[in-house]
């Protein structure tokens, strides 16, 4: 259904039901949008379903459907920048290709044996990983294209999930002031939980 949650006059605003997003057409200021279920990277999608049931991918993502299965559900994935299809995706390791598929990413070295594609890299230990520090030396050039913009998000409260070391900035969640994102041991890539952690004598 049509929606417009940014109309100047409040009387003309229409909002989407919970779980739906008002998606506006590009380059048509003032036009109404359409309520859609929009999901992020890694989630299932299906644009072939009736409008009320269809699931769309967010900005910069594409619904990748299995071959020879039209109408089947797919998965929201980011696509490679043209000319960089031979490069690496985040999490695959990039010491062989020395380049990254996604825009705004660089191959950063951890050590002589491992490197990965990230937007930025801080030398030293990375929380939630092993005890081997990152050198963060750049191996190759940054992939061209618009860098992802990290949207301002509400900070997680005590007991809520967090992940302040996610490779993609769009998937990072931070804890409120005074809390620490505590990660489970031996589960690399897992989210943590915001906790108030104190030291000796407290």
XYZ file of N, CA and C in Angstrom:
606
model
N 0.829 -1.192 0.000
C 0.000 0.000 0.000
C 0.871 1.252 0.000
N 0.290 2.374 -0.468
C 1.020 3.629 -0.526
C 1.263 4.184 0.877
N 2.351 4.956 1.007
C 2.702 5.541 2.295
C 3.421 6.866 2.070
N 3.408 7.713 3.079
C 4.161 8.963 3.035
C 4.338 9.446 4.467
N 5.474 9.085 5.073
C 5.707 9.444 6.473
C 6.554 10.703 6.626
N 6.747 11.429 5.499
C 7.540 12.657 5.549
C 6.776 13.854 4.992
N 5.472 13.703 4.806
C 4.665 14.815 4.294
C 4.763 16.010 5.239
N 4.815 17.211 4.676
C 4.959 18.420 5.488
C 3.788 18.573 6.451
N 2.575 18.343 5.959
C 1.391 18.438 6.806
C 1.090 17.088 7.440
N 1.014 17.081 8.769
C 0.809 15.830 9.501
C -0.465 15.115 9.062
N -1.475 15.868 8.670
C -2.752 15.261 8.290
C -2.630 14.384 7.053
N -1.580 14.602 6.254
C -1.413 13.842 5.008
C -0.382 12.721 5.143
N 0.131 12.512 6.345
C 1.119 11.447 6.543
C 0.433 10.099 6.702
N 0.985 9.103 6.040
C 0.498 7.730 6.198
C 1.688 6.845 6.509
N 1.538 5.960 7.473
C 2.648 5.148 7.964
C 2.435 3.670 7.646
N 3.536 2.956 7.612
C 3.488 1.507 7.351
C 3.275 0.743 8.654
N 2.733 -0.455 8.522
C 2.563 -1.327 9.676
C 3.930 -1.768 10.197
N 3.960 -2.270 11.421
C 5.216 -2.709 12.043
C 5.913 -3.762 11.177
N 7.231 -3.606 11.009
C 8.010 -4.546 10.210
C 8.134 -4.166 8.753
N 7.438 -3.082 8.338
C 7.492 -2.626 6.950
C 8.182 -1.269 6.865
N 8.752 -0.975 5.701
C 9.455 0.284 5.459
C 8.801 1.012 4.301
N 8.682 2.344 4.419
C 8.125 3.146 3.327
C 9.245 3.396 2.318
N 9.167 2.729 1.179
C 10.216 2.801 0.158
C 9.803 3.798 -0.923
N 10.611 4.850 -1.093
C 10.264 5.927 -2.022
C 10.986 5.753 -3.361
N 10.350 6.130 -4.475
C 11.022 6.067 -5.784
C 12.141 7.104 -5.839
N 13.215 6.783 -6.564
C 14.356 7.692 -6.664
C 14.038 8.880 -7.572
N 14.668 9.998 -7.243
C 14.602 11.213 -8.080
C 13.183 11.713 -8.338
N 12.276 11.450 -7.388
C 10.908 11.975 -7.519
C 10.492 12.586 -6.185
N 11.108 13.728 -5.823
C 10.781 14.361 -4.540
C 9.299 14.679 -4.428
N 8.742 14.399 -3.250
C 7.333 14.671 -2.998
C 6.412 13.516 -3.316
N 6.927 12.503 -4.036
C 6.091 11.358 -4.395
C 5.871 10.455 -3.180
N 4.763 9.744 -3.179
C 4.495 8.775 -2.114
C 5.333 7.528 -2.335
N 5.518 6.776 -1.260
C 6.258 5.529 -1.352
C 5.326 4.339 -1.267
N 5.925 3.167 -1.108
C 5.142 1.941 -0.974
C 5.666 1.149 0.214
N 4.763 0.638 1.020
C 5.168 -0.159 2.186
C 5.721 -1.508 1.725
N 6.955 -1.790 2.132
C 7.607 -3.039 1.738
C 8.334 -3.642 2.941
N 8.482 -4.952 2.888
C 9.331 -5.618 3.871
C 10.732 -5.653 3.284
N 11.656 -4.905 3.890
C 13.019 -4.785 3.382
C 13.974 -5.378 4.407
N 14.828 -6.295 3.963
C 15.754 -6.978 4.867
C 17.202 -6.693 4.483
N 18.118 -7.073 5.346
C 19.539 -6.794 5.155
C 20.313 -7.965 4.598
N 21.634 -7.807 4.604
C 22.566 -8.797 4.056
C 22.387 -10.159 4.734
N 22.309 -11.204 3.924
C 22.227 -12.559 4.447
C 20.824 -13.065 4.712
N 19.816 -12.170 4.609
C 18.440 -12.594 4.865
C 17.777 -13.122 3.587
N 16.728 -13.938 3.765
C 16.004 -14.471 2.618
C 15.163 -13.382 1.970
N 15.035 -13.467 0.654
C 14.268 -12.471 -0.093
C 13.473 -13.182 -1.182
N 12.384 -12.536 -1.596
C 11.584 -13.083 -2.696
C 10.699 -11.962 -3.230
N 11.075 -11.437 -4.387
C 10.320 -10.337 -4.990
C 9.238 -10.847 -5.951
N 9.167 -12.173 -6.134
C 8.183 -12.745 -7.051
C 6.842 -12.988 -6.377
N 6.799 -12.859 -5.064
C 5.546 -13.073 -4.331
C 4.607 -11.887 -4.540
N 3.327 -12.037 -4.224
C 2.408 -10.889 -4.287
C 2.961 -9.744 -3.439
N 2.669 -8.479 -3.827
C 3.239 -7.319 -3.124
C 3.106 -7.369 -1.607
N 1.999 -7.870 -1.116
C 1.779 -7.901 0.335
C 2.688 -8.906 1.040
N 3.263 -9.858 0.280
C 4.095 -10.907 0.877
C 5.552 -10.823 0.441
N 5.860 -10.027 -0.586
C 7.214 -9.962 -1.135
C 8.203 -9.436 -0.099
N 9.444 -9.928 -0.191
C 10.530 -9.491 0.699
C 11.663 -8.954 -0.168
N 12.039 -7.681 0.064
C 13.041 -7.005 -0.758
C 14.350 -6.829 0.008
N 15.440 -6.664 -0.747
C 16.754 -6.412 -0.150
C 16.974 -4.915 0.020
N 17.758 -4.547 1.035
C 18.063 -3.154 1.305
C 19.005 -2.548 0.282
N 19.319 -1.273 0.473
C 20.180 -0.522 -0.442
C 21.537 -1.189 -0.605
N 21.992 -1.309 -1.850
C 23.301 -1.887 -2.135
C 23.334 -3.403 -2.138
N 22.156 -4.021 -1.971
C 22.080 -5.482 -1.952
C 21.232 -5.978 -3.118
N 21.446 -7.237 -3.466
C 20.715 -7.839 -4.564
C 20.208 -9.205 -4.139
N 18.968 -9.521 -4.530
C 18.393 -10.816 -4.184
C 18.957 -11.866 -5.131
N 19.837 -12.704 -4.621
C 20.503 -13.730 -5.440
C 19.694 -15.019 -5.372
N 19.085 -15.379 -6.508
C 18.197 -16.546 -6.583
C 18.938 -17.730 -7.209
N 18.713 -18.960 -6.705
C 19.371 -20.130 -7.296
C 19.067 -20.244 -8.790
N 20.030 -20.730 -9.564
C 19.850 -20.866 -11.011
C 18.721 -21.847 -11.332
N 18.028 -21.556 -12.415
C 16.950 -22.415 -12.928
C 15.830 -22.648 -11.916
N 15.643 -21.679 -11.010
C 14.560 -21.801 -10.030
C 13.804 -20.475 -9.938
N 13.211 -20.026 -11.044
C 12.471 -18.753 -11.019
C 11.321 -18.807 -10.026
N 11.175 -17.727 -9.275
C 10.116 -17.675 -8.272
C 10.538 -18.179 -6.916
N 11.719 -18.822 -6.836
C 12.201 -19.343 -5.554
C 12.752 -18.204 -4.700
N 12.837 -18.450 -3.401
C 13.436 -17.461 -2.509
C 14.941 -17.419 -2.725
N 15.510 -16.231 -2.536
C 16.945 -16.062 -2.654
C 17.526 -15.539 -1.355
N 18.762 -15.026 -1.446
C 19.450 -14.461 -0.287
C 19.993 -13.095 -0.668
N 19.840 -12.120 0.216
C 20.351 -10.771 -0.053
C 21.876 -10.763 0.048
N 22.515 -10.397 -1.051
C 23.982 -10.361 -1.090
C 24.449 -9.081 -1.775
N 25.657 -8.673 -1.426
C 26.254 -7.537 -2.101
C 26.944 -8.032 -3.368
N 26.901 -7.226 -4.394
C 27.496 -7.610 -5.660
C 28.838 -6.920 -5.852
N 29.698 -7.542 -6.641
C 31.043 -7.017 -6.865
C 31.003 -5.772 -7.742
N 31.947 -4.867 -7.504
C 32.136 -3.719 -8.379
C 32.608 -4.245 -9.734
N 32.033 -3.761 -10.858
C 32.486 -4.229 -12.183
C 33.989 -4.131 -12.349
N 34.585 -5.221 -12.808
C 36.035 -5.269 -12.970
C 36.752 -5.860 -11.767
N 36.002 -6.071 -10.679
C 36.608 -6.609 -9.454
C 35.985 -7.966 -9.078
N 35.365 -8.618 -10.058
C 34.699 -9.899 -9.786
C 35.684 -10.973 -9.317
N 36.953 -10.863 -9.723
C 37.951 -11.873 -9.360
C 38.507 -11.658 -7.952
N 38.119 -10.560 -7.310
C 38.669 -10.214 -5.991
C 37.928 -10.947 -4.872
N 38.235 -10.602 -3.641
C 37.712 -11.339 -2.485
C 36.556 -10.623 -1.809
N 35.670 -11.422 -1.213
C 34.595 -10.912 -0.365
C 35.094 -10.904 1.086
N 34.507 -10.060 1.944
C 34.895 -10.082 3.357
C 34.731 -11.471 3.952
N 35.732 -11.887 4.714
C 35.693 -13.200 5.352
C 36.340 -14.302 4.551
N 36.644 -14.032 3.258
C 37.250 -15.067 2.412
C 38.771 -15.068 2.497
N 39.362 -13.965 2.981
C 40.819 -13.837 2.919
C 41.214 -13.232 1.583
N 42.199 -12.340 1.600
C 42.538 -11.622 0.366
C 44.034 -11.587 0.066
N 44.820 -12.407 0.755
C 46.272 -12.364 0.539
C 46.670 -12.912 -0.824
N 45.772 -13.672 -1.455
C 46.068 -14.186 -2.795
C 45.637 -13.198 -3.864
N 44.414 -12.665 -3.722
C 43.901 -11.745 -4.745
C 44.439 -10.326 -4.572
N 44.710 -9.928 -3.321
C 45.190 -8.574 -2.993
C 44.187 -7.491 -3.411
N 42.891 -7.845 -3.461
C 41.879 -6.848 -3.821
C 40.529 -7.308 -3.290
N 39.561 -6.389 -3.288
C 38.248 -6.655 -2.694
C 37.132 -6.388 -3.691
N 36.068 -7.185 -3.607
C 34.943 -7.046 -4.535
C 34.056 -5.852 -4.225
N 33.919 -5.503 -2.939
C 32.924 -4.517 -2.541
C 33.492 -3.102 -2.511
N 32.678 -2.103 -2.848
C 33.146 -0.718 -2.887
C 33.581 -0.210 -1.525
N 34.661 0.569 -1.529
C 35.130 1.185 -0.295
C 35.935 0.273 0.599
N 36.275 -0.930 0.139
C 37.024 -1.874 0.967
C 38.463 -2.018 0.491
N 39.338 -2.376 1.439
C 40.764 -2.568 1.181
C 41.189 -3.904 1.771
N 42.142 -4.556 1.151
C 42.712 -5.784 1.699
C 43.745 -5.392 2.754
N 43.451 -5.671 4.022
C 44.362 -5.366 5.122
C 45.033 -6.653 5.621
N 46.327 -6.567 5.867
C 47.095 -7.725 6.337
C 46.966 -7.894 7.846
N 46.760 -9.143 8.258
C 46.844 -9.478 9.684
C 48.253 -9.955 10.007
N 48.712 -10.908 9.202
C 50.093 -11.387 9.295
C 50.473 -11.922 7.916
N 51.588 -12.615 7.840
C 52.066 -13.090 6.543
C 51.137 -14.129 5.917
N 50.239 -14.681 6.719
C 49.389 -15.772 6.235
C 47.925 -15.372 6.029
N 47.511 -14.251 6.579
C 46.092 -13.909 6.508
C 45.881 -12.408 6.373
N 44.904 -12.070 5.558
C 44.451 -10.697 5.420
C 42.984 -10.745 5.047
N 42.264 -9.654 5.237
C 40.842 -9.672 4.924
C 40.390 -8.308 4.424
N 39.256 -8.301 3.750
C 38.699 -7.073 3.190
C 37.862 -6.356 4.247
N 38.224 -5.111 4.523
C 37.518 -4.301 5.506
C 37.495 -2.851 5.035
N 36.603 -2.058 5.634
C 36.561 -0.631 5.319
C 37.728 0.094 5.970
N 37.992 -0.235 7.226
C 39.108 0.339 7.967
C 39.750 -0.755 8.805
N 40.938 -0.488 9.305
C 41.639 -1.491 10.121
C 42.477 -0.777 11.175
N 42.360 -1.204 12.422
C 43.140 -0.642 13.526
C 44.196 -1.663 13.927
N 45.490 -1.309 13.850
C 46.553 -2.262 14.216
C 46.391 -2.748 15.654
N 46.766 -4.025 15.857
C 46.688 -4.611 17.191
C 45.680 -5.738 17.249
N 45.288 -6.095 18.467
C 44.330 -7.181 18.667
C 42.920 -6.693 18.361
N 42.127 -7.554 17.747
C 40.731 -7.244 17.464
C 39.855 -8.072 18.385
N 38.969 -7.404 19.104
C 38.117 -8.083 20.072
C 37.285 -9.164 19.395
N 37.182 -10.310 20.067
C 36.400 -11.413 19.533
C 37.197 -12.346 18.646
N 38.509 -12.039 18.443
C 39.352 -12.896 17.604
C 40.440 -13.551 18.459
N 41.399 -14.211 17.784
C 42.483 -14.877 18.507
C 43.481 -13.841 19.037
N 44.594 -14.324 19.624
C 45.571 -13.427 20.251
C 46.671 -12.977 19.300
N 46.412 -13.078 17.989
C 47.400 -12.627 17.004
C 47.000 -11.234 16.525
N 47.892 -10.245 16.650
C 47.544 -8.867 16.284
C 47.532 -8.641 14.772
N 46.800 -7.620 14.362
C 46.756 -7.190 12.967
C 47.840 -6.148 12.714
N 48.560 -6.288 11.602
C 49.502 -5.239 11.205
C 48.759 -4.116 10.485
N 47.653 -4.483 9.813
C 46.809 -3.544 9.054
C 47.553 -2.887 7.888
N 48.577 -3.567 7.377
C 49.232 -3.058 6.167
C 48.293 -3.235 4.985
N 48.219 -2.233 4.133
C 47.351 -2.310 2.963
C 48.005 -3.177 1.889
N 47.263 -4.152 1.421
C 47.737 -5.040 0.357
C 46.880 -4.778 -0.874
N 47.308 -3.838 -1.674
C 46.525 -3.455 -2.838
C 45.774 -2.161 -2.552
N 45.058 -1.672 -3.541
C 44.359 -0.399 -3.425
C 42.908 -0.596 -2.993
N 42.332 0.472 -2.459
C 40.929 0.435 -2.060
C 40.048 0.293 -3.290
N 39.029 -0.538 -3.191
C 38.091 -0.702 -4.298
C 37.291 0.589 -4.469
N 37.211 1.116 -5.679
C 36.504 2.379 -5.877
C 35.004 2.234 -5.662
N 34.347 3.363 -5.528
C 32.906 3.367 -5.310
C 32.572 4.071 -4.025
N 31.307 4.357 -3.868
C 30.849 5.069 -2.684
C 31.014 4.197 -1.460
N 31.686 4.728 -0.446
C 31.870 3.966 0.779
C 30.567 3.913 1.554
N 30.285 2.761 2.190
C 29.057 2.654 2.969
C 29.018 3.702 4.069
N 27.854 4.296 4.284
C 27.693 5.284 5.338
C 27.125 4.591 6.564
N 27.803 4.765 7.670
C 27.333 4.126 8.893
C 26.231 4.973 9.507
N 25.025 4.430 9.527
C 23.899 5.167 10.064
C 23.983 5.237 11.582
N 23.507 6.354 12.116
C 23.471 6.506 13.562
C 22.410 5.571 14.122
N 22.802 4.740 15.080
C 21.879 3.761 15.640
C 21.786 3.947 17.146
N 20.654 3.566 17.748
C 20.557 3.639 19.209
C 21.548 2.674 19.841
N 22.135 3.093 20.968
C 23.110 2.245 21.654
C 22.390 1.139 22.418
N 23.020 -0.041 22.441
C 22.414 -1.193 23.106
C 22.540 -1.067 24.625
N 21.510 -1.482 25.337
C 21.492 -1.433 26.797
C 22.054 -2.727 27.375
N 22.213 -2.759 28.685
C 22.721 -3.948 29.365
C 21.836 -5.153 29.065
N 22.465 -6.256 28.656
C 21.733 -7.478 28.343
C 21.326 -7.601 26.896
N 21.553 -6.529 26.107
C 21.193 -6.568 24.700
C 22.384 -6.979 23.845
N 22.106 -7.504 22.639
C 23.159 -7.965 21.737
C 23.969 -6.803 21.190
N 25.229 -7.061 20.876
C 26.122 -6.036 20.335
C 27.156 -6.693 19.431
N 27.725 -5.893 18.542
C 28.827 -6.364 17.701
C 29.541 -5.132 17.162
N 30.607 -4.712 17.857
C 31.328 -3.504 17.465
C 32.558 -3.796 16.622
N 32.695 -5.056 16.174
C 33.844 -5.421 15.347
C 33.421 -6.051 14.024
N 32.147 -5.941 13.666
C 31.675 -6.510 12.399
C 32.453 -5.894 11.238
N 32.772 -6.701 10.226
C 33.549 -6.225 9.088
C 32.822 -5.105 8.368
N 31.511 -5.265 8.174
C 30.717 -4.241 7.499
C 30.153 -3.270 8.526
N 30.431 -1.992 8.323
C 30.003 -0.975 9.286
C 28.508 -0.994 9.511
N 27.745 -1.332 8.469
C 26.292 -1.302 8.576
C 25.758 -2.303 9.596
N 26.552 -3.308 9.945
C 26.095 -4.350 10.859
C 26.675 -4.197 12.264
N 27.392 -3.090 12.535
C 27.953 -2.881 13.869
C 26.904 -2.308 14.817
N 26.887 -2.816 16.041
C 26.034 -2.267 17.090
C 26.900 -2.050 18.321
N 26.715 -0.892 18.962
C 27.572 -0.496 20.070
C 26.785 -0.456 21.379
N 27.521 -0.592 22.485
C 26.901 -0.548 23.808
C 26.831 0.886 24.311
N 25.857 1.127 25.195
C 25.734 2.434 25.833
C 26.954 2.687 26.726
N 27.153 3.953 27.084
C 28.310 4.339 27.894
C 28.334 3.569 29.211
N 29.526 3.088 29.577
C 29.689 2.346 30.821
C 29.519 0.851 30.681
N 29.149 0.390 29.465
C 28.971 -1.039 29.219
C 30.019 -1.543 28.244
N 30.297 -2.828 28.298
C 31.283 -3.463 27.429
C 30.620 -4.580 26.640
N 30.986 -4.694 25.360
C 30.462 -5.777 24.527
C 31.264 -7.043 24.829
N 30.652 -7.973 25.533
C 31.321 -9.193 25.977
C 31.006 -10.337 25.017
N 32.051 -10.896 24.380
C 31.857 -11.933 23.362
C 32.074 -13.332 23.942
N 31.311 -14.324 23.441
C 31.541 -15.705 23.890
C 32.876 -16.218 23.370
N 33.518 -17.084 24.150
C 34.824 -17.618 23.749
C 34.691 -18.659 22.642
N 35.713 -18.718 21.809
C 35.835 -19.748 20.764
C 34.667 -19.770 19.784
N 34.048 -18.607 19.570
C 32.976 -18.524 18.568
C 33.189 -17.269 17.729
N 34.250 -17.278 16.887
C 34.544 -16.094 16.077
C 33.370 -15.719 15.178
N 33.073 -14.434 15.124
C 31.979 -13.960 14.285
C 30.660 -13.830 15.014
N 30.581 -14.409 16.231
C 29.326 -14.341 16.984
C 29.147 -12.960 17.606
N 27.895 -12.569 17.834
C 27.614 -11.310 18.522
C 27.885 -11.474 20.009
N 28.093 -10.322 20.676
C 28.313 -10.337 22.111
C 27.093 -9.820 22.851
N 27.289 -9.529 24.144
C 26.202 -8.985 24.961
C 26.741 -7.828 25.782
N 25.973 -6.735 25.820
C 26.392 -5.556 26.593
C 26.329 -5.863 28.105
N 27.443 -5.654 28.777
C 27.517 -5.929 30.224
C 28.291 -4.822 30.929
N 27.986 -4.633 32.201
C 28.787 -3.738 33.022
C 29.856 -4.585 33.675
N 31.108 -4.356 33.289
C 32.230 -5.159 33.772
C 33.176 -4.263 34.569
N 33.486 -4.672 35.782
C 34.354 -3.875 36.646
C 35.614 -4.644 36.977
N 36.583 -3.962 37.565
C 37.872 -4.562 37.881
C 38.012 -4.979 39.339
N 39.221 -5.329 39.695
C 39.527 -5.820 41.041
C 39.161 -4.784 42.097
N 38.482 -5.216 43.141
C 38.164 -4.345 44.257
C 36.864 -3.588 44.155
N 36.187 -3.681 42.987
C 34.917 -2.959 42.818
C 33.754 -3.771 43.401
